[in-house]
Amino acid sequence: MSIHIRHAQTKRTYHLHSIPPSKYIGVGEGEPYEIVIGNERGRKAGVRVTIDGIDILTGKPGDLDPRGQMWMVEPHSSATISAWPESSSEGAQFVFGRANNAVAAHIGDGTNVGIINFTE
């Protein structure tokens, strides 16, 4: 499994910087982004993703428990997630912003603002 973050309009992948134990990307405020999850395996895989500590499928604080609701990625393919799912056909686009405007500042406790996490 692989994950990368790219600009939603230009499709330019953000460069990953490693400062152990974490990895970071440099972005500007207001930049729209999307998450691309690759499945190089020969079987379907499930992935849970949190942004700012909020599970993007449920809209609730995420715990990355692999038994929860997941994005399913077909074998040898990828899935692109570019918005918070709000209905079966629409959602709020992911946009890098200030910490006080983060989804977690309004829904969660805000301790994970700026963190995109995933587990399979």
PDB file of C-alpha atoms in Angstrom:
ATOM      1  CA  MET A   1       0.000   0.000   0.000  1.00  0.00           C
ATOM      2  CA  SER A   2       1.162   3.521  -0.694  1.00  0.00           C
ATOM      3  CA  ILE A   3      -0.218   6.963  -0.013  1.00  0.00           C
ATOM      4  CA  HIS A   4       0.667  10.364  -1.365  1.00  0.00           C
ATOM      5  CA  ILE A   5      -0.804  13.830  -1.214  1.00  0.00           C
ATOM      6  CA  ARG A   6      -1.094  15.925  -4.367  1.00  0.00           C
ATOM      7  CA  HIS A   7      -2.450  19.305  -5.381  1.00  0.00           C
ATOM      8  CA  ALA A   8      -6.077  18.809  -6.464  1.00  0.00           C
ATOM      9  CA  GLN A   9      -5.823  21.064  -9.525  1.00  0.00           C
ATOM     10  CA  THR A  10      -2.264  20.698 -10.830  1.00  0.00           C
ATOM     11  CA  LYS A  11      -1.954  17.025  -9.722  1.00  0.00           C
ATOM     12  CA  ARG A  12       1.584  17.839  -8.537  1.00  0.00           C
ATOM     13  CA  THR A  13       2.620  15.459  -5.751  1.00  0.00           C
ATOM     14  CA  TYR A  14       3.804  17.247  -2.627  1.00  0.00           C
ATOM     15  CA  HIS A  15       7.379  16.454  -1.634  1.00  0.00           C
ATOM     16  CA  LEU A  16       7.648  14.443   1.569  1.00  0.00           C
ATOM     17  CA  HIS A  17      10.163  15.593   4.194  1.00  0.00           C
ATOM     18  CA  SER A  18      11.206  13.141   6.883  1.00  0.00           C
ATOM     19  CA  ILE A  19      11.972  14.309  10.390  1.00  0.00           C
ATOM     20  CA  PRO A  20      11.838  11.073  12.414  1.00  0.00           C
ATOM     21  CA  PRO A  21       9.542   9.775  13.629  1.00  0.00           C
ATOM     22  CA  SER A  22       7.225  11.832  11.384  1.00  0.00           C
ATOM     23  CA  LYS A  23       6.998  12.847   7.727  1.00  0.00           C
ATOM     24  CA  TYR A  24       5.905  16.291   6.567  1.00  0.00           C
ATOM     25  CA  ILE A  25       4.893  18.126   3.411  1.00  0.00           C
ATOM     26  CA  GLY A  26       5.249  21.845   2.810  1.00  0.00           C
ATOM     27  CA  VAL A  27       2.051  23.509   1.607  1.00  0.00           C
ATOM     28  CA  GLY A  28       0.522  26.933   1.302  1.00  0.00           C
ATOM     29  CA  GLU A  29      -2.702  28.066   2.921  1.00  0.00           C
ATOM     30  CA  GLY A  30      -5.719  27.653   0.673  1.00  0.00           C
ATOM     31  CA  GLU A  31      -4.188  24.935  -1.517  1.00  0.00           C
ATOM     32  CA  PRO A  32      -6.701  22.207  -2.439  1.00  0.00           C
ATOM     33  CA  TYR A  33      -5.373  18.672  -2.103  1.00  0.00           C
ATOM     34  CA  GLU A  34      -6.308  15.061  -2.592  1.00  0.00           C
ATOM     35  CA  ILE A  35      -5.122  11.794  -1.111  1.00  0.00           C
ATOM     36  CA  VAL A  36      -4.100   9.001  -3.485  1.00  0.00           C
ATOM     37  CA  ILE A  37      -3.975   5.482  -2.054  1.00  0.00           C
ATOM     38  CA  GLY A  38      -2.246   2.825  -4.140  1.00  0.00           C
ATOM     39  CA  ASN A  39      -2.776  -0.897  -3.805  1.00  0.00           C
ATOM     40  CA  GLU A  40       0.060  -2.816  -5.429  1.00  0.00           C
ATOM     41  CA  ARG A  41      -1.158  -6.125  -4.010  1.00  0.00           C
ATOM     42  CA  GLY A  42      -3.064  -8.854  -5.795  1.00  0.00           C
ATOM     43  CA  ARG A  43      -6.077  -8.553  -3.482  1.00  0.00           C
ATOM     44  CA  LYS A  44      -8.577  -5.884  -2.471  1.00  0.00           C
ATOM     45  CA  ALA A  45      -7.453  -3.801   0.507  1.00  0.00           C
ATOM     46  CA  GLY A  46      -9.289  -1.664   3.041  1.00  0.00           C
ATOM     47  CA  VAL A  47      -7.854   1.629   4.305  1.00  0.00           C
ATOM     48  CA  ARG A  48      -9.003   4.016   7.043  1.00  0.00           C
ATOM     49  CA  VAL A  49      -7.938   7.648   6.693  1.00  0.00           C
ATOM     50  CA  THR A  50      -8.038  10.444   9.250  1.00  0.00           C
ATOM     51  CA  ILE A  51      -7.381  14.129   8.671  1.00  0.00           C
ATOM     52  CA  ASP A  52      -6.769  16.325  11.711  1.00  0.00           C
ATOM     53  CA  GLY A  53      -7.789  13.307  13.808  1.00  0.00           C
ATOM     54  CA  ILE A  54     -11.209  13.018  12.130  1.00  0.00           C
ATOM     55  CA  ASP A  55     -12.199   9.852  10.223  1.00  0.00           C
ATOM     56  CA  ILE A  56     -13.041  11.080   6.716  1.00  0.00           C
ATOM     57  CA  LEU A  57     -15.770   8.463   6.212  1.00  0.00           C
ATOM     58  CA  THR A  58     -17.650   8.956   9.474  1.00  0.00           C
ATOM     59  CA  GLY A  59     -16.840  12.580  10.347  1.00  0.00           C
ATOM     60  CA  LYS A  60     -16.139  11.465  13.916  1.00  0.00           C
ATOM     61  CA  PRO A  61     -12.864  11.397  15.849  1.00  0.00           C
ATOM     62  CA  GLY A  62     -10.811   8.604  14.307  1.00  0.00           C
ATOM     63  CA  ASP A  63      -8.998   5.841  16.124  1.00  0.00           C
ATOM     64  CA  LEU A  64      -7.582   4.007  13.063  1.00  0.00           C
ATOM     65  CA  ASP A  65      -9.071   0.728  14.326  1.00  0.00           C
ATOM     66  CA  PRO A  66      -8.785  -1.611  11.304  1.00  0.00           C
ATOM     67  CA  ARG A  67     -12.232  -3.075  12.083  1.00  0.00           C
ATOM     68  CA  GLY A  68     -14.062   0.182  11.265  1.00  0.00           C
ATOM     69  CA  GLN A  69     -15.558   1.468   8.024  1.00  0.00           C
ATOM     70  CA  MET A  70     -12.894   1.622   5.273  1.00  0.00           C
ATOM     71  CA  TRP A  71     -12.154   2.845   1.762  1.00  0.00           C
ATOM     72  CA  MET A  72     -11.793  -0.233  -0.432  1.00  0.00           C
ATOM     73  CA  VAL A  73      -9.050  -0.228  -3.079  1.00  0.00           C
ATOM     74  CA  GLU A  74      -9.121  -2.838  -5.825  1.00  0.00           C
ATOM     75  CA  PRO A  75      -5.998  -4.957  -6.552  1.00  0.00           C
ATOM     76  CA  HIS A  76      -3.270  -3.242  -8.608  1.00  0.00           C
ATOM     77  CA  SER A  77      -5.151   0.073  -8.669  1.00  0.00           C
ATOM     78  CA  SER A  78      -5.521   3.309  -6.750  1.00  0.00           C
ATOM     79  CA  ALA A  79      -8.245   5.384  -5.134  1.00  0.00           C
ATOM     80  CA  THR A  80      -8.264   9.184  -5.040  1.00  0.00           C
ATOM     81  CA  ILE A  81     -10.067  10.956  -2.206  1.00  0.00           C
ATOM     82  CA  SER A  82     -10.496  14.699  -2.698  1.00  0.00           C
ATOM     83  CA  ALA A  83     -13.348  15.681  -0.387  1.00  0.00           C
ATOM     84  CA  TRP A  84     -15.109  14.976   2.884  1.00  0.00           C
ATOM     85  CA  PRO A  85     -18.028  12.733   1.789  1.00  0.00           C
ATOM     86  CA  GLU A  86     -21.247  14.559   2.637  1.00  0.00           C
ATOM     87  CA  SER A  87     -23.591  12.631   0.334  1.00  0.00           C
ATOM     88  CA  SER A  88     -23.301   9.857  -2.228  1.00  0.00           C
ATOM     89  CA  SER A  89     -22.230  12.366  -4.890  1.00  0.00           C
ATOM     90  CA  GLU A  90     -20.813  15.458  -3.158  1.00  0.00           C
ATOM     91  CA  GLY A  91     -18.473  16.603  -0.426  1.00  0.00           C
ATOM     92  CA  ALA A  92     -16.396  19.444   0.925  1.00  0.00           C
ATOM     93  CA  GLN A  93     -13.054  19.691  -0.874  1.00  0.00           C
ATOM     94  CA  PHE A  94      -9.869  19.149   1.140  1.00  0.00           C
ATOM     95  CA  VAL A  95      -8.032  22.477   1.505  1.00  0.00           C
ATOM     96  CA  PHE A  96      -4.959  23.267   3.584  1.00  0.00           C
ATOM     97  CA  GLY A  97      -5.780  26.042   6.013  1.00  0.00           C
ATOM     98  CA  ARG A  98      -5.095  27.529   9.408  1.00  0.00           C
ATOM     99  CA  ALA A  99      -5.333  25.315  12.495  1.00  0.00           C
ATOM    100  CA  ASN A 100      -8.246  27.294  13.955  1.00  0.00           C
ATOM    101  CA  ASN A 101     -10.286  26.557  10.796  1.00  0.00           C
ATOM    102  CA  ALA A 102      -9.546  22.814  10.794  1.00  0.00           C
ATOM    103  CA  VAL A 103     -12.404  20.337  10.894  1.00  0.00           C
ATOM    104  CA  ALA A 104     -10.990  18.980  14.159  1.00  0.00           C
ATOM    105  CA  ALA A 105     -11.210  22.435  15.742  1.00  0.00           C
ATOM    106  CA  HIS A 106     -14.983  22.217  15.272  1.00  0.00           C
ATOM    107  CA  ILE A 107     -15.598  18.468  15.756  1.00  0.00           C
ATOM    108  CA  GLY A 108     -12.689  16.934  17.656  1.00  0.00           C
ATOM    109  CA  ASP A 109     -10.257  18.040  20.291  1.00  0.00           C
ATOM    110  CA  GLY A 110      -7.759  19.589  17.878  1.00  0.00           C
ATOM    111  CA  THR A 111      -4.706  17.679  19.098  1.00  0.00           C
ATOM    112  CA  ASN A 112      -4.100  16.118  15.671  1.00  0.00           C
ATOM    113  CA  VAL A 113      -4.576  19.220  13.522  1.00  0.00           C
ATOM    114  CA  GLY A 114      -2.271  19.037  10.512  1.00  0.00           C
ATOM    115  CA  ILE A 115      -1.914  15.271  10.588  1.00  0.00           C
ATOM    116  CA  ILE A 116      -3.085  12.930   7.817  1.00  0.00           C
ATOM    117  CA  ASN A 117      -2.979   9.315   8.943  1.00  0.00           C
ATOM    118  CA  PHE A 118      -3.953   5.987   7.435  1.00  0.00           C
ATOM    119  CA  THR A 119      -4.070   2.332   8.413  1.00  0.00           C
ATOM    120  CA  GLU A 120      -4.953  -0.795   6.486  1.00  0.00           C
TER     121      GLU A 120
END
